[in-house]
Tab-separated table of C-alpha atoms in Angstrom:
chain	number	residue	atom	x	y	z
A	175	MET	CA	0.072	0.023	0.090
A	176	PRO	CA	1.485	3.444	-1.015
A	177	LYS	CA	2.596	5.486	1.842
A	178	LEU	CA	0.896	8.922	2.318
A	179	PRO	CA	2.927	12.106	2.253
A	180	LYS	CA	3.753	13.202	5.752
A	181	TRP	CA	1.851	16.554	5.406
A	182	LEU	CA	-1.204	14.867	4.203
A	183	THR	CA	-1.508	12.856	7.471
A	184	GLU	CA	-1.644	16.250	9.346
A	185	VAL	CA	-4.836	17.097	7.672
A	186	GLY	CA	-7.459	16.521	10.319
A	187	TRP	CA	-10.951	14.899	9.736
A	188	ARG	CA	-12.666	18.093	10.826
A	189	THR	CA	-10.959	19.978	8.179
A	190	VAL	CA	-11.934	17.356	5.592
A	191	ILE	CA	-15.757	17.594	6.749
A	192	GLY	CA	-15.665	21.386	7.166
A	193	ALA	CA	-14.133	21.747	3.686
A	194	ALA	CA	-16.689	19.298	2.096
A	195	LEU	CA	-19.651	21.270	3.629
A	196	LEU	CA	-18.219	24.506	2.382
A	197	GLY	CA	-17.362	22.943	-0.860
A	198	GLY	CA	-20.965	22.011	-1.096
A	199	ILE	CA	-22.283	25.622	-0.439
A	200	ILE	CA	-19.920	26.944	-2.969
A	201	HIS	CA	-20.976	24.393	-5.413
A	202	ILE	CA	-24.566	25.406	-5.074
A	203	LEU	CA	-24.049	29.256	-4.925
A	204	ALA	CA	-21.760	29.070	-8.150
A	205	THR	CA	-24.431	27.001	-10.017
A	206	LEU	CA	-27.088	29.407	-8.999
A	207	ALA	CA	-24.906	32.488	-9.854
A	208	VAL	CA	-24.099	31.650	-13.346
A	209	PRO	CA	-27.678	32.498	-14.780
A	210	ILE	CA	-27.665	35.604	-12.643
A	211	LEU	CA	-24.177	36.866	-13.257
A	212	GLY	CA	-23.390	35.210	-16.765
A	213	SER	CA	-22.658	38.021	-19.289
A	214	GLY	CA	-22.319	35.985	-22.204
A	215	THR	CA	-25.879	34.799	-22.805
A	216	ALA	CA	-27.416	34.541	-26.128
A	217	PHE	CA	-29.528	37.712	-25.298
A	218	ALA	CA	-26.357	39.615	-24.344
A	219	ARG	CA	-24.580	38.580	-27.616
A	220	LEU	CA	-27.621	39.720	-29.604
A	221	ARG	CA	-28.429	42.822	-27.649
A	222	ASP	CA	-26.222	45.165	-29.880
A	223	THR	CA	-27.192	43.734	-33.032
A	224	LEU	CA	-31.046	43.730	-32.630
A	225	PRO	CA	-32.907	47.093	-32.094
A	226	ALA	CA	-35.739	46.787	-29.613
A	227	ASN	CA	-39.195	45.752	-30.800
A	228	ARG	CA	-38.265	45.429	-34.321
A	229	MET	CA	-37.897	42.051	-36.410
A	230	VAL	CA	-34.500	41.799	-38.071
A	231	PHE	CA	-33.829	39.133	-40.776
A	232	LEU	CA	-30.443	37.702	-40.213
A	233	PRO	CA	-28.253	36.490	-42.979
A	234	LEU	CA	-27.536	32.762	-43.423
A	235	PRO	CA	-25.099	31.475	-40.721
A	236	ALA	CA	-21.544	31.139	-42.245
A	237	PRO	CA	-18.188	30.787	-40.707
A	238	GLY	CA	-17.222	34.095	-38.670
A	239	LYS	CA	-20.856	35.340	-39.127
A	240	GLN	CA	-22.861	33.227	-36.634
A	241	PRO	CA	-25.205	35.037	-34.496
A	242	LEU	CA	-24.718	32.258	-31.775
A	243	PRO	CA	-22.720	29.093	-31.162
A	244	PHE	CA	-24.128	25.868	-32.060
A	245	LEU	CA	-27.025	27.401	-33.873
A	246	THR	CA	-28.781	25.212	-36.620
A	247	PRO	CA	-26.831	26.447	-39.788
A	248	ASP	CA	-29.180	25.249	-42.600
A	249	ALA	CA	-31.771	27.698	-41.600
A	250	LEU	CA	-32.712	31.324	-41.990
A	251	TYR	CA	-33.710	33.357	-38.736
A	252	ALA	CA	-35.651	36.456	-38.163
A	253	MET	CA	-35.095	37.808	-34.546
A	254	CYS	CA	-36.817	40.360	-32.341
A	255	ARG	CA	-35.537	41.737	-29.167
A	256	TYR	CA	-38.413	42.791	-27.295
A	257	ASP	CA	-39.042	45.162	-24.324
A	258	VAL	CA	-42.582	45.216	-22.896
A	259	SER	CA	-41.896	47.313	-20.014
A	260	ILE	CA	-43.892	50.091	-21.373
A	261	ASP	CA	-45.882	48.685	-24.300
A	262	SER	CA	-46.952	45.211	-25.277
A	263	LEU	CA	-45.598	43.737	-28.520
A	264	ALA	CA	-47.505	42.514	-31.592
A	265	VAL	CA	-45.957	39.569	-33.378
A	266	THR	CA	-46.954	38.464	-36.859
A	267	ALA	CA	-45.181	35.859	-38.846
A	268	ALA	CA	-45.776	32.983	-41.112
A	269	ILE	CA	-44.729	29.581	-40.125
A	270	ALA	CA	-44.776	28.032	-43.675
A	271	HIS	CA	-43.324	24.435	-43.568
A	272	PRO	CA	-42.488	21.617	-41.301
A	273	GLY	CA	-39.338	22.371	-39.124
A	274	TRP	CA	-40.399	26.281	-39.007
A	275	THR	CA	-40.849	27.467	-35.511
A	276	LEU	CA	-41.723	30.765	-33.638
A	277	SER	CA	-40.241	30.749	-30.250
A	278	MET	CA	-40.025	33.215	-27.468
A	279	HIS	CA	-37.040	33.190	-24.859
A	280	THR	CA	-36.245	34.983	-21.748
A	281	PRO	CA	-32.750	36.778	-21.511
A	282	GLU	CA	-31.618	33.601	-19.766
A	283	GLY	CA	-32.454	31.393	-22.593
A	284	ASP	CA	-35.724	29.892	-21.373
A	285	ASN	CA	-38.170	28.910	-24.004
A	286	PHE	CA	-41.434	30.039	-22.707
A	287	TYR	CA	-43.497	29.778	-25.776
A	288	VAL	CA	-42.902	27.791	-29.074
A	289	MET	CA	-45.185	27.107	-32.034
A	290	PRO	CA	-43.920	24.639	-34.534
A	291	ALA	CA	-45.387	24.672	-38.122
A	292	GLN	CA	-47.281	21.361	-38.061
A	293	GLN	CA	-49.588	22.242	-35.342
A	294	LEU	CA	-51.303	25.026	-37.510
A	295	ARG	CA	-53.848	24.939	-40.103
A	296	ARG	CA	-52.924	28.361	-41.203
A	297	PRO	CA	-49.236	29.477	-41.435
A	298	GLU	CA	-50.060	32.955	-40.393
A	299	VAL	CA	-49.640	33.761	-36.714
A	300	THR	CA	-50.614	36.842	-34.872
A	301	LEU	CA	-49.514	37.003	-31.320
A	302	THR	CA	-49.362	39.851	-28.627
A	303	VAL	CA	-46.623	39.730	-26.069
A	304	VAL	CA	-47.523	41.126	-22.640
A	305	PRO	CA	-45.737	41.088	-19.204
A	306	GLY	CA	-46.595	37.977	-17.164
A	307	ALA	CA	-49.234	38.204	-14.340
A	308	ASP	CA	-46.606	38.915	-11.651
A	309	ARG	CA	-45.191	41.792	-13.781
A	310	LEU	CA	-48.798	43.187	-14.496
A	311	SER	CA	-49.449	43.670	-10.868
A	312	GLU	CA	-47.205	46.441	-10.952
A	313	PHE	CA	-49.273	48.298	-13.488
A	314	ALA	CA	-52.651	47.530	-11.920
A	315	THR	CA	-54.077	47.666	-15.429
A	316	THR	CA	-55.127	44.828	-17.967
A	317	PRO	CA	-53.158	44.887	-21.122
A	318	ARG	CA	-55.335	45.551	-24.211
A	319	ARG	CA	-56.398	42.647	-26.123
A	320	VAL	CA	-55.722	43.938	-29.831
A	321	SER	CA	-58.421	41.746	-31.276
A	322	ALA	CA	-60.474	38.652	-30.469
A	323	THR	CA	-58.533	36.436	-32.835
A	324	GLU	CA	-55.176	37.256	-31.437
A	325	SER	CA	-53.522	35.265	-28.567
A	326	GLN	CA	-51.876	36.886	-25.675
A	327	ILE	CA	-48.586	35.382	-24.645
A	328	PRO	CA	-47.632	36.333	-21.050
A	329	SER	CA	-43.696	36.970	-20.854
A	330	PRO	CA	-42.062	36.032	-17.671
A	331	SER	CA	-39.555	38.910	-18.090
A	332	TYR	CA	-39.744	42.519	-19.497
A	333	GLU	CA	-37.095	41.715	-22.000
A	334	GLY	CA	-36.576	38.632	-24.323
A	335	LEU	CA	-36.177	37.322	-27.799
A	336	VAL	CA	-38.747	36.393	-30.611
A	337	VAL	CA	-37.088	33.880	-33.078
A	338	VAL	CA	-38.467	32.668	-36.289
A	339	ARG	CA	-36.407	29.730	-37.630
A	340	ALA	CA	-36.934	28.568	-41.338
A	341	PRO	CA	-34.959	25.437	-42.164
A	342	LEU	CA	-33.846	25.462	-45.890
A	343	LYS	CA	-34.869	22.567	-47.877
A	344	GLY	CA	-32.157	23.634	-50.391
A	345	LEU	CA	-30.767	26.608	-52.106
A	346	ALA	CA	-33.636	26.567	-54.565
A	347	TRP	CA	-36.116	27.333	-51.599
A	348	ARG	CA	-33.939	30.080	-50.167
A	349	ALA	CA	-35.685	33.008	-51.990
A	350	GLU	CA	-39.171	31.808	-50.984
A	351	ALA	CA	-38.157	31.414	-47.256
A	352	GLU	CA	-36.373	34.650	-47.162
A	353	ALA	CA	-39.379	36.516	-48.625
A	354	ILE	CA	-41.781	34.828	-46.029
A	355	LEU	CA	-39.439	35.604	-43.144
A	356	ARG	CA	-38.961	39.253	-44.251
A	357	ARG	CA	-42.734	39.733	-43.820
A	358	ALA	CA	-42.559	38.758	-40.212
A	359	SER	CA	-42.763	41.757	-37.799
A	360	CYS	CA	-42.934	42.688	-34.348
A	361	THR	CA	-44.173	46.120	-33.075
A	362	ALA	CA	-44.949	47.781	-30.023
A	363	VAL	CA	-48.705	48.536	-29.224
A	364	LYS	CA	-49.912	50.709	-26.465
A	365	ARG	CA	-51.422	49.243	-23.349
A	366	GLN	CA	-54.764	50.574	-22.379
A	367	GLN	CA	-54.530	52.758	-19.060
B	479	MET	CA	9.914	22.995	18.739
B	480	PRO	CA	6.251	22.134	19.482
B	481	THR	CA	5.018	25.693	18.628
B	482	LEU	CA	6.517	25.458	15.148
B	483	GLY	CA	4.931	22.122	14.749
B	484	LEU	CA	1.747	23.516	15.728
B	485	ILE	CA	1.790	26.368	13.304
B	486	ALA	CA	2.717	24.116	10.484
B	487	ASN	CA	-0.218	21.869	11.463
B	488	ILE	CA	-2.501	24.903	11.344
B	489	LEU	CA	-1.144	26.042	7.997
B	490	ILE	CA	-1.457	22.666	6.362
B	491	ASN	CA	-5.201	22.278	7.549
B	492	LEU	CA	-5.922	25.849	6.330
B	493	VAL	CA	-4.528	25.193	2.973
B	494	ALA	CA	-6.082	21.780	2.779
B	495	PHE	CA	-9.499	23.255	3.869
B	496	GLY	CA	-9.196	26.132	1.167
B	497	VAL	CA	-8.122	23.815	-1.676
B	498	LEU	CA	-10.911	21.261	-0.859
B	499	ALA	CA	-13.547	23.792	-0.271
B	500	ILE	CA	-12.969	26.268	-3.200
B	501	GLY	CA	-11.413	23.730	-5.662
B	502	GLY	CA	-13.795	21.194	-5.037
B	503	GLY	CA	-16.966	23.350	-4.901
B	504	LEU	CA	-15.861	25.291	-7.995
B	505	GLY	CA	-14.521	22.215	-9.797
B	506	THR	CA	-17.719	19.994	-9.394
B	507	ALA	CA	-19.971	22.874	-10.325
B	508	TRP	CA	-17.905	23.424	-13.549
B	509	TYR	CA	-18.251	19.902	-14.400
B	510	MET	CA	-21.833	19.553	-13.682
B	511	ILE	CA	-22.308	22.536	-15.748
B	512	GLU	CA	-20.326	21.829	-18.735
B	513	ALA	CA	-20.310	17.981	-19.064
B	514	GLY	CA	-23.566	17.358	-17.218
B	515	SER	CA	-24.444	14.208	-15.202
B	516	ARG	CA	-27.334	11.775	-15.171
B	517	LEU	CA	-29.207	14.484	-13.155
B	518	SER	CA	-29.513	16.688	-16.255
B	519	THR	CA	-28.581	14.738	-19.207
B	520	ARG	CA	-29.304	11.469	-21.001
B	521	SER	CA	-26.766	9.800	-23.257
B	522	PHE	CA	-27.323	7.335	-26.067
B	523	GLY	CA	-23.823	6.079	-27.319
B	524	PRO	CA	-21.673	8.918	-28.141
B	525	TRP	CA	-24.927	11.555	-28.311
B	526	THR	CA	-25.693	13.424	-25.089
B	527	THR	CA	-28.788	15.586	-24.626
B	528	TRP	CA	-29.830	18.051	-21.841
B	529	THR	CA	-33.182	16.676	-21.161
B	530	ALA	CA	-34.933	19.843	-19.608
B	531	ALA	CA	-33.055	22.416	-21.910
B	532	GLY	CA	-34.937	25.530	-22.923
B	533	ARG	CA	-37.674	24.660	-20.432
B	534	PRO	CA	-38.635	27.265	-17.850
B	535	ASP	CA	-38.643	24.763	-15.034
B	536	ALA	CA	-35.346	23.354	-16.001
B	537	ASP	CA	-32.976	22.384	-13.115
B	538	PRO	CA	-30.075	24.814	-12.196
B	539	TYR	CA	-27.395	22.915	-14.057
B	540	THR	CA	-29.293	23.055	-17.283
B	541	ARG	CA	-29.939	26.808	-16.866
B	542	ALA	CA	-26.383	27.481	-16.146
B	543	HIS	CA	-25.320	25.331	-19.104
B	544	THR	CA	-27.566	27.164	-21.360
B	545	VAL	CA	-26.551	30.649	-20.185
B	546	ARG	CA	-22.688	29.869	-19.934
B	547	ASN	CA	-22.737	28.623	-23.561
B	548	ALA	CA	-24.880	31.196	-24.951
B	549	LEU	CA	-27.368	28.728	-26.275
B	550	LEU	CA	-30.945	29.381	-27.263
B	551	PRO	CA	-32.714	25.949	-27.238
B	552	LEU	CA	-36.414	25.224	-27.919
B	553	ALA	CA	-38.070	23.690	-25.199
B	554	SER	CA	-37.092	20.008	-25.017
B	555	THR	CA	-40.761	19.099	-24.936
B	556	LEU	CA	-40.681	19.823	-28.790
B	557	GLU	CA	-37.236	19.429	-29.904
B	558	LEU	CA	-34.073	17.613	-28.598
B	559	THR	CA	-30.647	18.615	-29.354
B	560	TYR	CA	-27.733	16.056	-29.056
B	561	ARG	CA	-24.167	16.723	-29.079
B	562	ALA	CA	-21.455	14.215	-29.685
B	563	LYS	CA	-17.699	14.816	-29.200
B	564	ALA	CA	-16.552	11.247	-29.758
B	565	ASP	CA	-17.264	8.585	-32.241
B	566	SER	CA	-19.027	5.156	-31.085
B	567	ARG	CA	-15.940	3.666	-30.045
B	568	GLY	CA	-14.982	6.532	-27.768
B	569	GLY	CA	-12.417	8.280	-29.908
B	570	ARG	CA	-12.428	11.971	-30.042
B	571	LEU	CA	-13.926	13.395	-33.210
B	572	HIS	CA	-11.004	14.773	-35.162
B	573	ALA	CA	-10.891	16.251	-38.762
B	574	GLY	CA	-8.133	13.891	-39.584
B	575	CYS	CA	-10.402	11.151	-39.608
B	576	GLU	CA	-13.370	10.082	-41.685
B	577	TYR	CA	-16.565	9.164	-40.197
B	578	ALA	CA	-19.893	7.493	-41.241
B	579	ILE	CA	-23.270	8.142	-39.886
B	580	VAL	CA	-26.268	6.318	-41.018
B	581	MET	CA	-29.339	8.198	-40.210
B	582	GLU	CA	-32.611	6.209	-40.144
B	583	SER	CA	-35.893	7.692	-40.434
B	584	PHE	CA	-37.183	9.485	-37.267
B	585	ASP	CA	-40.633	8.523	-38.219
B	586	GLY	CA	-41.156	11.401	-40.387
B	587	ALA	CA	-39.772	14.097	-37.996
B	588	TRP	CA	-37.557	16.931	-38.759
B	589	TRP	CA	-33.931	16.436	-38.028
B	590	SER	CA	-30.761	18.318	-38.697
B	591	LEU	CA	-27.080	16.989	-38.339
B	592	ALA	CA	-24.263	19.992	-38.263
B	593	ALA	CA	-20.773	20.090	-37.672
B	594	PHE	CA	-19.023	22.485	-35.667
B	595	ASP	CA	-15.617	22.792	-34.042
B	596	SER	CA	-15.261	22.525	-30.340
B	597	GLN	CA	-16.254	26.231	-29.635
B	598	GLY	CA	-19.476	25.771	-31.559
B	599	ARG	CA	-18.270	27.720	-34.609
B	600	LEU	CA	-19.102	26.612	-38.144
B	601	ILE	CA	-16.156	24.934	-40.118
B	602	GLN	CA	-14.765	26.936	-43.146
B	603	ASN	CA	-14.932	24.859	-46.148
B	604	ALA	CA	-14.931	25.486	-49.966
B	605	ALA	CA	-18.333	23.665	-50.381
B	606	GLU	CA	-20.046	25.976	-47.896
B	607	ARG	CA	-21.659	22.984	-46.602
B	608	PHE	CA	-22.183	22.847	-42.788
B	609	ALA	CA	-25.273	20.689	-42.238
B	610	PHE	CA	-27.891	18.276	-43.619
B	611	THR	CA	-31.413	18.081	-42.606
B	612	SER	CA	-34.165	15.570	-43.270
B	613	ASP	CA	-35.231	17.775	-46.149
B	614	SER	CA	-31.775	18.204	-47.722
B	615	VAL	CA	-30.209	14.884	-47.346
B	616	MET	CA	-30.015	12.163	-50.223
B	617	ARG	CA	-31.497	8.890	-49.247
B	618	GLU	CA	-30.887	5.158	-50.156
B	619	PRO	CA	-33.795	3.261	-51.660
B	620	ASP	CA	-34.543	1.946	-48.257
B	621	GLY	CA	-34.925	5.466	-46.757
B	622	ARG	CA	-31.744	5.449	-44.847
B	623	ALA	CA	-29.135	8.442	-45.358
B	624	VAL	CA	-25.392	7.931	-45.181
B	625	ILE	CA	-23.605	11.110	-44.145
B	626	THR	CA	-19.792	10.989	-44.586
B	627	LEU	CA	-17.798	13.336	-42.407
B	628	ALA	CA	-14.373	13.879	-44.008
B	629	ARG	CA	-11.913	16.566	-44.853
B	630	ASP	CA	-11.789	15.835	-48.570
B	631	ALA	CA	-14.807	15.403	-50.800
B	632	ARG	CA	-16.751	12.161	-50.730
B	633	PRO	CA	-19.552	11.064	-52.991
B	634	GLY	CA	-23.138	11.413	-51.594
B	635	ASN	CA	-23.715	13.390	-48.386
B	636	TRP	CA	-20.443	14.811	-47.606
B	637	LEU	CA	-20.089	16.914	-44.514
B	638	PRO	CA	-16.789	18.769	-44.742
B	639	THR	CA	-14.479	18.927	-41.716
B	640	GLY	CA	-12.207	21.493	-43.193
B	641	SER	CA	-9.130	22.453	-41.128
B	642	ALA	CA	-10.840	22.126	-37.771
B	643	SER	CA	-9.056	19.729	-35.325
B	644	ARG	CA	-11.668	18.652	-32.826
B	645	ILE	CA	-15.170	18.476	-34.129
B	646	ASN	CA	-18.645	18.383	-32.390
B	647	LEU	CA	-21.437	16.954	-34.094
B	648	VAL	CA	-25.060	18.381	-33.195
B	649	LEU	CA	-28.163	16.461	-34.108
B	650	THR	CA	-31.419	18.161	-33.665
B	651	VAL	CA	-34.627	16.271	-33.751
B	652	GLN	CA	-38.064	17.889	-33.737
B	653	ASP	CA	-40.658	15.386	-32.477
B	654	PRO	CA	-42.828	16.062	-29.392
B	655	ALA	CA	-43.674	12.296	-28.915
B	656	TYR	CA	-39.923	11.365	-29.200
B	657	ALA	CA	-38.954	14.091	-26.909
B	658	ALA	CA	-41.652	13.029	-24.250
B	659	ALA	CA	-40.287	9.457	-24.223
B	660	VAL	CA	-36.679	10.708	-23.816
B	661	HIS	CA	-37.645	13.023	-21.056
B	662	GLU	CA	-39.751	10.436	-19.145
B	663	GLY	CA	-36.810	7.702	-19.527
B	664	ARG	CA	-38.997	5.466	-21.633
B	665	PRO	CA	-37.158	3.379	-24.323
B	666	VAL	CA	-36.635	5.177	-27.494
B	667	LYS	CA	-35.215	4.367	-31.005
B	668	ALA	CA	-31.276	4.322	-31.170
B	669	LEU	CA	-29.598	7.283	-32.285
B	670	PRO	CA	-27.410	6.819	-35.381
B	671	PRO	CA	-23.990	5.465	-34.347
B	672	ILE	CA	-20.743	7.423	-35.583
B	673	GLN	CA	-18.579	4.828	-37.187
B	674	ARG	CA	-14.767	5.795	-37.723
B	675	VAL	CA	-13.705	4.783	-41.258
B	676	VAL	CA	-10.284	5.619	-41.387
B	677	CYS	CA	-7.686	8.063	-39.759
B	678	ARG	CA	-4.734	9.819	-41.678
């Protein structure tokens, strides 16, 4: 049996147990702190390139021109960085073919709403993003429902991202997919006071 | 002198305490966030997925993994993203080798297979080809699709690895029924093996 170094035999069992307990606390705190303190989130990376409450059509991902790491490359994207702290947000998009999705994310990357193409009868989608119930209590007002046919999506945070993803079947479909994506929009709409 | 011995003993215990507590705490947190464990991931051969990725009720490790890697996953109730860093025999995926991936049908679900470098960047190549999807891949008469990962051109579905050294493969499958089965731990259809053909 290998002999332990002399200095190691000096470490007491109380030290080991205390270190394990403190290590556990550090482990938990570090894990919980990453989403709060993390500065390299997808939202932070896109913040400078996306103006608030405006849908932006992004060029096809290419080496050195990827909006985010590990993002599916054979797809076109339209993204909107929203802020519903003052106004609500009206989102219009067409989700034309299987694989297409419309998704909404918090700044931490949580996907709180997603609509894939195959669940729809009509590809056109109109949604209104409003602050979630806990946020609304700060206003003491009900957000305006724009029309009876629109769905309201409560956002757990004031800020976030709307992403429309259009996978490409091939280059021949690129113009069609791009034309559909360019018609997607997100605009601020006044809340009733 | 007994006093010197006592001081040395205290110092050794303080250093050991600090190294164990800080090193152990941060090291295990880093491992659980970057590599994952059975608490937050599920593996099928070389493929690993974070089973709660994108979900608002995700566990703290999954949330930290998403934030740290600047990911924007769709909720794992709809779409699962698998990442492979090694082939089916456990060897690290490397651009110097050629690999064959046989994609079976995912019951008509949309899927995408893309190659990245170890940092998640697309790999520069003259063919400007970075991925195949269930829509763009060429199939065999029996419905299977063989994708070849190699530095130099290959016939059929060639996914170039360019000048990258280490490669990460990302397989995305959009199928709510399949995602539910994975999340609940039910048996699911096997994912495609990554067969190393040859290394140069």
